[in-house]
Short mmCIF file of C-alpha atoms and ligand atoms in Angstrom, two decimals:
data_model
loop_
_atom_site.label_atom_id
_atom_site.label_comp_id
_atom_site.label_asym_id
_atom_site.label_seq_id
_atom_site.Cartn_x
_atom_site.Cartn_y
_atom_site.Cartn_z
CA MET H 30 0.00 0.00 0.00
CA SER H 31 1.42 3.40 -0.93
CA LYS H 32 2.09 5.97 1.75
CA ILE H 33 0.00 9.08 2.29
CA LEU H 34 1.41 12.33 3.59
CA ILE H 35 -1.21 14.66 5.05
CA LYS H 36 0.31 18.12 5.18
CA ASN H 37 -0.46 21.30 7.12
CA GLY H 38 -3.41 20.01 9.13
CA ASN H 39 -4.53 21.23 12.51
CA LEU H 40 -4.57 18.07 14.65
CA VAL H 41 -7.13 17.94 17.45
CA THR H 42 -6.05 16.01 20.54
CA PRO H 43 -7.56 15.90 24.06
CA GLN H 44 -4.74 18.16 25.25
CA GLU H 45 -4.34 20.74 22.47
CA ASN H 46 -4.48 21.52 18.77
CA ILE H 47 -1.19 20.90 16.96
CA LYS H 48 -0.10 22.09 13.52
CA ALA H 49 1.66 19.08 12.01
CA ASP H 50 2.08 16.69 9.09
CA ILE H 51 1.03 13.04 9.35
CA LEU H 52 2.71 10.25 7.42
CA ILE H 53 0.61 7.13 6.92
CA GLY H 54 2.19 3.83 5.93
CA ASP H 55 1.00 0.24 6.16
CA ALA H 56 -2.42 1.20 7.60
CA LYS H 57 -0.81 2.92 10.60
CA ILE H 58 0.29 6.41 11.56
CA GLU H 59 4.00 6.24 10.87
CA LYS H 60 5.09 9.69 11.90
CA ILE H 61 3.67 12.99 13.19
CA GLU H 62 6.06 15.93 12.95
CA SER H 63 5.87 19.64 12.28
CA LYS H 64 7.31 19.09 8.80
CA ILE H 65 7.70 15.75 7.02
CA ASP H 66 9.13 15.08 3.57
CA ALA H 67 8.25 11.79 1.89
CA PRO H 68 8.95 12.03 -1.84
CA ASN H 69 7.17 8.80 -2.81
CA ALA H 70 4.02 9.36 -0.79
CA GLU H 71 0.69 10.62 -2.06
CA ILE H 72 0.55 14.19 -0.78
CA TYR H 73 -2.70 15.63 0.52
CA ASP H 74 -2.84 19.27 1.53
CA ALA H 75 -5.01 19.67 4.62
CA SER H 76 -4.41 23.40 5.08
CA GLY H 77 -7.33 24.97 6.94
CA LYS H 78 -8.73 21.59 8.01
CA LEU H 79 -9.18 20.21 11.49
CA ILE H 80 -7.89 16.65 11.70
CA PHE H 81 -9.45 14.29 14.23
CA PRO H 82 -8.81 10.62 14.96
CA GLY H 83 -11.63 8.55 13.42
CA PHE H 84 -14.64 8.84 15.69
CA ILE H 85 -15.95 5.91 17.70
CA ASP H 86 -19.68 5.51 18.19
CA ALA H 87 -19.82 3.24 21.25
CA HIS H 88 -23.58 2.62 21.00
CA THR H 89 -25.27 1.48 17.77
CA HIS H 90 -27.97 -1.08 16.97
CA MET H 91 -27.78 -2.18 13.33
CA GLY H 92 -30.74 -4.31 12.28
CA ILE H 93 -31.92 -5.29 15.76
CA PRO H 94 -35.34 -6.80 16.47
CA ILE H 95 -37.69 -4.41 18.28
CA ARG H 96 -41.48 -4.80 18.54
CA HIS H 97 -41.98 -7.24 15.64
CA THR H 98 -39.73 -5.30 13.28
CA PHE H 99 -36.02 -4.59 12.79
CA SER H 100 -34.14 -1.30 13.05
CA ALA H 101 -33.87 -0.11 9.46
CA ASP H 102 -30.09 0.16 9.06
CA ASN H 103 -28.20 -3.08 8.66
CA PHE H 104 -24.40 -3.13 8.92
CA GLU H 105 -24.09 -2.15 5.26
CA SER H 106 -26.31 0.94 5.22
CA GLY H 107 -25.51 1.87 8.81
CA SER H 108 -21.80 1.91 8.11
CA MET H 109 -22.35 4.20 5.11
CA ALA H 110 -24.11 6.59 7.47
CA ALA H 111 -21.24 6.16 9.93
CA LEU H 112 -18.51 6.99 7.44
CA HIS H 113 -20.31 10.13 6.32
CA GLY H 114 -20.35 11.15 9.97
CA GLY H 115 -16.61 10.50 10.39
CA VAL H 116 -17.29 7.43 12.54
CA THR H 117 -14.64 4.89 11.57
CA THR H 118 -15.44 2.45 14.38
CA ILE H 119 -18.85 1.50 15.71
CA ILE H 120 -19.42 -0.62 18.79
CA ASP H 121 -22.63 -2.53 18.26
CA PHE H 122 -24.40 -5.13 20.42
CA THR H 123 -24.95 -8.83 20.08
CA VAL H 124 -28.57 -10.02 20.23
CA GLN H 125 -28.99 -13.06 22.48
CA ASP H 126 -32.02 -15.22 21.72
CA LYS H 127 -33.76 -17.06 24.56
CA GLY H 128 -31.72 -20.16 25.37
CA GLU H 129 -28.84 -19.12 23.12
CA SER H 130 -25.24 -19.24 24.27
CA LEU H 131 -23.33 -15.95 24.37
CA LEU H 132 -20.69 -17.33 22.02
CA LYS H 133 -23.31 -18.32 19.47
CA SER H 134 -24.87 -14.84 19.66
CA ILE H 135 -21.45 -13.33 18.91
CA GLU H 136 -20.91 -15.66 15.96
CA ARG H 137 -24.33 -14.75 14.51
CA ARG H 138 -23.73 -11.02 14.90
CA ARG H 139 -20.30 -11.21 13.31
CA LYS H 140 -21.75 -13.04 10.31
CA LEU H 141 -24.15 -10.14 9.75
CA ALA H 142 -21.35 -7.58 9.81
CA ASP H 143 -18.31 -9.20 8.17
CA GLU H 144 -17.82 -8.41 4.48
CA LYS H 145 -20.73 -5.96 4.52
CA ILE H 146 -19.55 -3.29 6.89
CA SER H 147 -17.50 -0.35 5.61
CA VAL H 148 -16.11 0.88 8.93
CA ASP H 149 -14.38 -1.10 11.67
CA TYR H 150 -16.47 -2.52 14.48
CA ALA H 151 -16.33 -3.98 17.95
CA LEU H 152 -19.11 -5.59 19.96
CA HIS H 153 -20.71 -5.39 23.38
CA CYS H 154 -22.20 -8.68 24.55
CA ASN H 155 -25.90 -8.36 25.43
CA VAL H 156 -26.85 -10.68 28.27
CA THR H 157 -30.61 -11.21 28.31
CA ASP H 158 -30.67 -14.89 29.25
CA LEU H 159 -28.34 -15.32 32.22
CA ASN H 160 -28.07 -18.88 33.45
CA GLU H 161 -25.44 -21.35 34.68
CA HIS H 162 -24.21 -21.95 31.16
CA THR H 163 -24.02 -18.36 29.95
CA VAL H 164 -22.35 -17.12 33.12
CA ASN H 165 -19.56 -19.64 32.57
CA GLU H 166 -18.99 -18.37 29.04
CA ILE H 167 -17.94 -14.91 30.21
CA PRO H 168 -14.15 -15.59 30.31
CA GLU H 169 -14.27 -17.05 26.81
CA VAL H 170 -16.20 -14.03 25.49
CA ILE H 171 -13.46 -11.81 26.89
CA LYS H 172 -10.82 -14.01 25.24
CA GLN H 173 -12.57 -13.29 21.94
CA GLY H 174 -11.95 -9.57 22.51
CA ILE H 175 -15.38 -8.55 23.79
CA ILE H 176 -14.96 -7.04 27.24
CA SER H 177 -18.28 -5.27 27.84
CA PHE H 178 -21.50 -7.02 28.85
CA LYS H 179 -24.84 -5.22 28.64
CA ALA H 180 -27.82 -5.79 30.92
CA PHE H 181 -31.29 -4.26 31.00
CA THR H 182 -33.38 -3.34 34.02
CA ALA H 183 -36.42 -2.86 31.77
CA TYR H 184 -38.05 -4.54 28.73
CA LYS H 185 -39.42 -7.52 30.71
CA GLU H 186 -42.14 -7.91 28.07
CA ALA H 187 -39.39 -8.54 25.48
CA GLY H 188 -37.66 -11.06 27.76
CA MET H 189 -34.62 -8.84 28.23
CA GLN H 190 -34.85 -7.68 31.84
CA LEU H 191 -32.56 -9.16 34.52
CA ASP H 192 -33.59 -9.09 38.18
CA ASP H 193 -31.33 -7.84 40.98
CA GLU H 194 -29.95 -11.27 41.83
CA GLN H 195 -29.09 -11.97 38.21
CA ILE H 196 -27.45 -8.56 37.95
CA LEU H 197 -25.33 -9.34 41.01
CA ASP H 198 -24.34 -12.64 39.45
CA LEU H 199 -23.35 -10.89 36.24
CA LEU H 200 -21.36 -8.19 38.08
CA TRP H 201 -19.57 -10.86 40.10
CA HIS H 202 -18.55 -13.02 37.14
CA VAL H 203 -17.65 -10.15 34.81
CA ASN H 204 -15.54 -8.55 37.53
CA ILE H 205 -13.58 -11.76 38.11
CA ALA H 206 -13.02 -12.13 34.38
CA GLY H 207 -11.78 -8.52 34.05
CA GLY H 208 -14.64 -7.04 32.02
CA MET H 209 -17.17 -4.24 32.41
CA VAL H 210 -20.97 -4.29 32.74
CA MET H 211 -23.09 -1.76 30.86
CA PHE H 212 -26.61 -0.90 31.91
CA HIS H 213 -29.76 0.31 30.26
CA ALA H 214 -30.99 1.71 33.57
CA GLU H 215 -34.73 2.29 33.88
CA ASN H 216 -37.05 0.76 36.48
CA GLY H 217 -39.02 -1.68 34.31
CA GLY H 218 -41.78 -2.30 36.88
CA LEU H 219 -42.58 1.39 37.20
CA ILE H 220 -42.67 1.76 33.42
CA SER H 221 -44.99 -1.25 32.89
CA PHE H 222 -47.33 0.00 35.61
CA LEU H 223 -47.54 3.56 34.33
CA THR H 224 -47.83 2.48 30.70
CA LYS H 225 -50.83 0.28 31.50
CA LYS H 226 -52.50 3.14 33.38
CA PHE H 227 -52.03 5.62 30.54
CA ILE H 228 -53.35 3.16 27.96
CA GLN H 229 -56.35 2.23 30.16
CA HIS H 230 -57.24 5.92 30.36
CA GLY H 231 -56.95 6.43 26.60
CA LYS H 232 -53.76 8.47 26.88
CA THR H 233 -52.06 6.74 24.00
CA ASP H 234 -50.49 9.65 22.17
CA ALA H 235 -46.69 10.27 21.95
CA GLN H 236 -46.92 13.14 24.45
CA PHE H 237 -47.56 10.54 27.20
CA HIS H 238 -44.44 8.55 26.35
CA PRO H 239 -42.15 10.64 28.63
CA ASN H 240 -44.66 10.39 31.50
CA SER H 241 -44.76 6.62 31.14
CA ARG H 242 -40.98 6.43 31.61
CA PRO H 243 -40.40 9.24 34.11
CA PRO H 244 -37.03 10.56 35.32
CA GLU H 245 -37.44 8.58 38.57
CA ALA H 246 -37.30 5.35 36.57
CA GLU H 247 -33.75 6.22 35.50
CA ILE H 248 -32.67 7.77 38.79
CA GLU H 249 -33.86 4.80 40.86
CA ALA H 250 -32.22 2.25 38.56
CA VAL H 251 -28.88 4.07 38.48
CA TRP H 252 -28.87 4.44 42.26
CA ARG H 253 -29.87 0.78 42.77
CA LEU H 254 -27.24 -0.59 40.39
CA ILE H 255 -24.47 1.46 41.97
CA THR H 256 -25.65 0.26 45.38
CA LEU H 257 -25.78 -3.38 44.28
CA ASN H 258 -22.29 -3.06 42.86
CA GLN H 259 -20.83 -1.37 45.94
CA SER H 260 -19.13 -4.43 47.42
CA ILE H 261 -18.21 -6.00 44.06
CA ASN H 262 -16.95 -2.77 42.42
CA CYS H 263 -17.02 -4.18 38.91
CA PRO H 264 -16.41 -1.39 36.36
CA ILE H 265 -19.88 -0.29 35.21
CA TYR H 266 -21.04 1.99 32.41
CA PHE H 267 -24.48 3.57 32.10
CA VAL H 268 -25.74 4.02 28.54
CA HIS H 269 -27.96 6.83 27.27
CA LEU H 270 -28.34 8.89 30.45
CA THR H 271 -30.91 11.65 30.37
CA THR H 272 -31.22 13.24 33.81
CA ALA H 273 -29.07 15.57 35.86
CA GLU H 274 -29.79 13.55 39.01
CA ALA H 275 -28.54 10.25 37.55
CA VAL H 276 -25.32 11.88 36.33
CA GLN H 277 -24.79 13.42 39.77
CA ILE H 278 -25.29 10.05 41.49
CA ILE H 279 -22.65 8.57 39.17
CA ALA H 280 -20.22 11.43 39.78
CA ALA H 281 -20.61 10.95 43.55
CA ALA H 282 -19.94 7.21 43.22
CA ARG H 283 -16.81 7.95 41.22
CA GLU H 284 -15.63 10.23 44.00
CA ARG H 285 -15.99 7.27 46.35
CA ASN H 286 -13.57 5.44 44.02
CA GLN H 287 -16.18 3.27 42.34
CA TYR H 288 -15.46 2.51 38.71
CA VAL H 289 -18.58 4.06 37.19
CA TYR H 290 -18.79 5.64 33.75
CA ALA H 291 -21.49 7.70 32.08
CA GLU H 292 -22.73 8.03 28.51
CA THR H 293 -25.32 10.33 27.03
CA CYS H 294 -26.51 10.75 23.43
CA PRO H 295 -26.88 13.86 21.24
CA GLN H 296 -30.69 13.58 21.28
CA TYR H 297 -30.74 14.12 25.05
CA LEU H 298 -28.81 17.35 24.58
CA PHE H 299 -30.98 18.54 21.75
CA PHE H 300 -34.63 17.52 22.34
CA ASN H 301 -36.94 17.85 25.32
CA LYS H 302 -40.25 16.21 26.26
CA ASN H 303 -42.31 18.95 24.55
CA ASP H 304 -41.00 17.71 21.20
CA TYR H 305 -43.30 14.69 21.55
CA LYS H 306 -46.28 17.08 21.35
CA LYS H 307 -45.19 18.35 17.95
CA ASN H 308 -46.41 17.12 14.58
CA ASN H 309 -44.97 13.61 14.09
CA GLY H 310 -43.63 13.62 17.64
CA HIS H 311 -44.20 9.84 17.70
CA ARG H 312 -41.22 9.44 15.36
CA LEU H 313 -38.98 10.61 18.20
CA ILE H 314 -40.07 7.86 20.56
CA ALA H 315 -37.00 6.31 22.12
CA ALA H 316 -36.18 4.84 25.50
CA PRO H 317 -35.42 6.60 27.76
CA PRO H 318 -37.47 9.58 26.56
CA PHE H 319 -36.38 13.20 26.24
CA ARG H 320 -36.63 15.23 29.45
CA ASN H 321 -36.70 18.88 30.50
CA PRO H 322 -34.82 21.79 28.93
CA ASP H 323 -32.93 22.08 32.25
CA ASP H 324 -31.60 18.54 31.74
CA ASN H 325 -30.32 19.53 28.28
CA ILE H 326 -28.38 22.39 29.84
CA PHE H 327 -27.03 20.23 32.65
CA LEU H 328 -25.89 17.49 30.26
CA TRP H 329 -23.94 19.95 28.12
CA GLN H 330 -22.17 21.20 31.26
CA ALA H 331 -21.53 17.64 32.43
CA LEU H 332 -19.87 16.85 29.08
CA GLN H 333 -17.57 19.80 29.36
CA GLN H 334 -16.73 19.14 33.02
CA GLY H 335 -15.92 15.47 32.47
CA MET H 336 -18.83 14.09 34.53
CA ILE H 337 -19.92 12.28 31.37
CA ASN H 338 -17.25 10.15 29.71
CA VAL H 339 -18.69 9.23 26.33
CA VAL H 340 -21.28 10.40 23.82
CA GLY H 341 -22.70 7.42 21.91
CA THR H 342 -25.70 7.71 19.63
CA ASP H 343 -27.94 4.70 20.35
CA HIS H 344 -28.36 4.67 16.55
CA CYS H 345 -31.55 2.67 16.01
CA PRO H 346 -33.53 4.15 13.11
CA PHE H 347 -36.96 3.22 11.80
CA THR H 348 -38.74 4.36 8.65
CA ILE H 349 -41.81 6.60 8.72
CA GLN H 350 -43.93 3.53 8.09
CA GLN H 351 -42.31 1.54 10.88
CA LYS H 352 -42.85 4.43 13.25
CA GLU H 353 -46.58 4.26 12.39
CA MET H 354 -46.77 0.68 13.71
CA GLY H 355 -49.39 0.48 16.43
CA GLN H 356 -51.12 3.51 14.91
CA ARG H 357 -49.12 5.94 16.94
CA ARG H 358 -49.86 4.32 20.28
CA PHE H 359 -46.72 5.28 22.19
CA ASP H 360 -46.30 1.84 23.75
CA LEU H 361 -46.48 0.04 20.39
CA THR H 362 -44.15 2.35 18.43
CA PRO H 363 -40.67 0.86 17.91
CA ASN H 364 -38.20 2.70 20.15
CA GLY H 365 -35.23 4.44 18.61
CA ILE H 366 -33.95 7.16 16.29
CA PRO H 367 -30.94 7.54 13.96
CA GLY H 368 -27.74 9.19 15.18
CA VAL H 369 -24.46 7.79 13.89
CA GLU H 370 -24.17 10.23 10.96
CA THR H 371 -24.95 13.34 13.00
CA LEU H 372 -22.89 12.53 16.13
CA PHE H 373 -19.96 14.79 15.29
CA TYR H 374 -22.07 17.47 13.65
CA LEU H 375 -24.33 18.00 16.65
CA LEU H 376 -21.42 18.12 19.08
CA TYR H 377 -19.34 20.40 16.87
CA SER H 378 -21.97 22.75 15.51
CA GLU H 379 -24.26 22.89 18.56
CA GLY H 380 -21.47 22.36 21.08
CA VAL H 381 -18.07 23.72 20.02
CA LYS H 382 -19.39 26.50 17.79
CA LYS H 383 -21.85 27.60 20.46
CA GLU H 384 -19.13 27.51 23.13
CA ARG H 385 -20.72 24.77 25.21
CA LEU H 386 -17.91 22.31 24.53
CA SER H 387 -14.21 22.59 23.79
CA LEU H 388 -12.66 20.80 20.81
CA GLN H 389 -10.52 18.94 23.32
CA ARG H 390 -13.55 17.55 25.19
CA LEU H 391 -15.24 16.69 21.90
CA VAL H 392 -12.36 14.51 20.77
CA SER H 393 -12.20 12.85 24.18
CA LEU H 394 -15.92 12.08 24.22
CA ILE H 395 -16.17 10.49 20.79
CA ALA H 396 -12.68 9.13 20.25
CA GLU H 397 -10.19 8.73 23.08
CA GLU H 398 -12.49 7.90 26.02
CA PRO H 399 -14.58 5.25 24.25
CA ALA H 400 -11.35 3.71 22.91
CA ARG H 401 -9.86 3.55 26.40
CA LEU H 402 -13.00 2.26 28.11
CA PHE H 403 -13.65 -0.48 25.57
CA GLY H 404 -10.07 -1.66 25.19
CA LEU H 405 -9.43 -0.24 21.71
CA TYR H 406 -6.79 2.31 22.77
CA PRO H 407 -4.17 3.06 21.42
CA GLN H 408 -5.12 1.22 18.23
CA LYS H 409 -8.16 3.47 17.85
CA GLY H 410 -9.27 6.88 19.10
CA THR H 411 -5.96 8.72 18.96
CA LEU H 412 -3.51 10.44 16.66
CA ILE H 413 -0.21 8.98 17.71
CA LYS H 414 2.56 7.02 16.01
CA GLY H 415 1.59 3.35 15.69
CA ALA H 416 -2.20 3.90 15.94
CA ASP H 417 -4.45 2.79 13.10
CA ALA H 418 -4.49 5.53 10.47
CA ASP H 419 -8.15 6.45 11.01
CA LEU H 420 -8.53 10.15 10.26
CA VAL H 421 -11.35 12.63 9.80
CA MET H 422 -10.72 15.94 8.06
CA VAL H 423 -13.16 18.74 8.68
CA ASP H 424 -13.68 22.07 7.02
CA PRO H 425 -14.45 24.06 10.19
CA ASP H 426 -16.58 26.83 8.70
CA THR H 427 -18.62 25.33 5.85
CA LYS H 428 -22.30 25.90 6.55
CA TRP H 429 -25.00 23.49 5.41
CA LYS H 430 -28.44 22.27 6.41
CA ILE H 431 -29.45 18.75 7.40
CA SER H 432 -32.12 17.21 5.16
CA VAL H 433 -33.08 13.61 4.53
CA ASP H 434 -31.59 13.60 1.00
CA LYS H 435 -28.16 14.38 2.47
CA MET H 436 -28.29 11.51 4.99
CA HIS H 437 -27.21 7.92 4.31
CA SER H 438 -29.29 5.80 6.68
CA ASP H 439 -31.86 3.54 5.11
CA ILE H 440 -34.79 5.66 6.28
CA ASP H 441 -36.97 8.37 4.78
CA TRP H 442 -36.83 11.09 7.43
CA THR H 443 -34.41 12.70 9.85
CA PRO H 444 -35.09 14.09 13.32
CA TYR H 445 -32.80 17.02 12.52
CA ASP H 446 -34.44 18.21 9.29
CA GLY H 447 -33.57 21.85 8.54
CA LEU H 448 -30.95 22.17 11.28
CA GLU H 449 -28.14 24.56 10.23
CA ILE H 450 -24.75 22.94 10.67
CA ASN H 451 -21.49 24.82 10.89
CA GLY H 452 -18.60 22.57 9.75
CA LYS H 453 -18.36 19.80 7.16
CA ILE H 454 -16.51 16.49 7.05
CA LYS H 455 -14.56 16.46 3.79
CA SER H 456 -12.38 13.37 3.99
CA VAL H 457 -12.21 10.16 5.99
CA VAL H 458 -9.40 7.59 6.10
CA LEU H 459 -9.74 4.10 7.59
CA ARG H 460 -6.53 2.14 8.26
CA GLY H 461 -4.70 4.20 5.64
CA LYS H 462 -7.37 3.92 2.92
CA TRP H 463 -9.58 6.76 1.76
CA LEU H 464 -13.26 6.14 2.43
CA LEU H 465 -14.26 9.69 1.63
CA LYS H 466 -11.98 12.01 -0.30
CA ASP H 467 -12.95 15.65 -0.76
CA GLY H 468 -16.60 14.76 -0.27
CA LYS H 469 -16.63 11.75 -2.63
CA VAL H 470 -16.97 8.14 -1.51
CA VAL H 471 -14.08 5.94 -2.65
CA THR H 472 -16.17 2.94 -3.62
CA GLU H 473 -13.36 0.45 -4.06
CA ASN H 474 -12.54 0.77 -0.36
CA LEU H 475 -16.04 -0.02 0.92
CA LYS H 476 -17.10 -3.18 2.78
CA GLN H 477 -13.63 -3.73 4.18
CA GLY H 478 -14.46 -2.98 7.79
CA GLN H 479 -12.86 -5.32 10.32
CA PHE H 480 -13.78 -6.63 13.73
CA VAL H 481 -11.49 -5.03 16.32
CA PRO H 482 -11.02 -7.27 19.34
CA ALA H 483 -9.95 -5.76 22.63
CA PRO H 484 -6.57 -7.30 23.49
CA VAL H 485 -6.65 -9.75 26.40
O1 URP Y 515 -35.10 3.54 22.10
C1 URP Y 515 -34.03 2.97 22.06
N1 URP Y 515 -33.06 3.42 22.81
N2 URP Y 515 -33.84 1.93 21.25
C2 URP Y 515 -32.69 1.13 21.16
C3 URP Y 515 -32.61 0.08 22.22
C4 URP Y 515 -32.10 0.62 23.53
O2 URP Y 515 -32.79 0.49 24.53
O3 URP Y 515 -31.01 1.15 23.63
ZN1 ZN Y 516 -31.14 1.09 25.90
ZN1 ZN Y 517 -29.28 1.30 22.80
#
């Protein structure tokens, strides 16, 4: 493979911005210096561009079963959306069928991704059927390079919820094996109860969705899980947090030296519960729901202050037609919205450009911190010698508007229609190969995404 010399870029790292050249050879970053000469390399002038390490979306769901349908992006279409958003690595989830072994669920998921995916990927191992057999598979799962295990405290109706004793069992075994447990933290009993009450009283519209999954459902579950884990102290990670209170509980636990990490998603920074009252508000139904404008403000501050470690997207899109399933009854609408393509744009344009977030925090939240937490660092998530040459080059001041025709997910709408974006991704490199060059997809380099195991 020929070398590439990226000249005159402005490299964004968690510490500072650095003016430097980058030499790429053999899929890796070979050298970063203020001035490099490499006569035989392809030279690319990145003057005026910000250069980031390829972004990592630590939370995607390509083609998962939800409410008798499947999320609309499979690994092929979802990875096209990812690459247009500068995401060169996604971390998706296995789907464990009832009675299925964890190892089998990994094998099935990998078959769906390999040879179809255009960005690199890693996996979290969903544990929805915990029993004597599956618990004993945990060390072997970790040997296969999957170090994070996800549990749900809700979705009993879908057979996914674990009870407290099962959660303790999981924490115990994962901790011994050296992994981490991730939680979708909502009190499932409270949600089932409230949902039934709303439906019984004819309150079926999307505006009741946030009331059926109230903030207390998240706050209670986060507090309970941290409490359950107190004596075990397994590293734990909370996905898609929405409330100030839950983030504060996590921050307090971290101060007591518990290994607790927090993730939120762009939608919880951007939308609030009143958006469900708008025209087509049912399309925004996701779990947990959007909260109060005050939570949006708090979450932005928590990102900047480091109380939140990662922004993942929970990318789980459905078409307009799929979102009509159940005739707009909030409890029958498939949960989830798209996100992988707009991850960087929302954080950069709404965050950095509006002075809510520094460039240094941005690159930590969607590159270095997810790489470190999920065992991909320093192969991914950083611009240093020896790392995979995954690069994103951004024109910092190009203005454009989001519309469905500019998006690459396999759906026919976008939650962000009409939003003005400041900044444009021009080029993306994955392991030293151009995926996007000056705005054009390099088709011969597609579908070459690889599984990235965490080293054991
Ligand atoms: O509504 C959501 N978040 N759908 C995806 C599945 C999940 O719970 O993360
Ligand atoms: Zn979830
Ligand atoms: Zn999710």
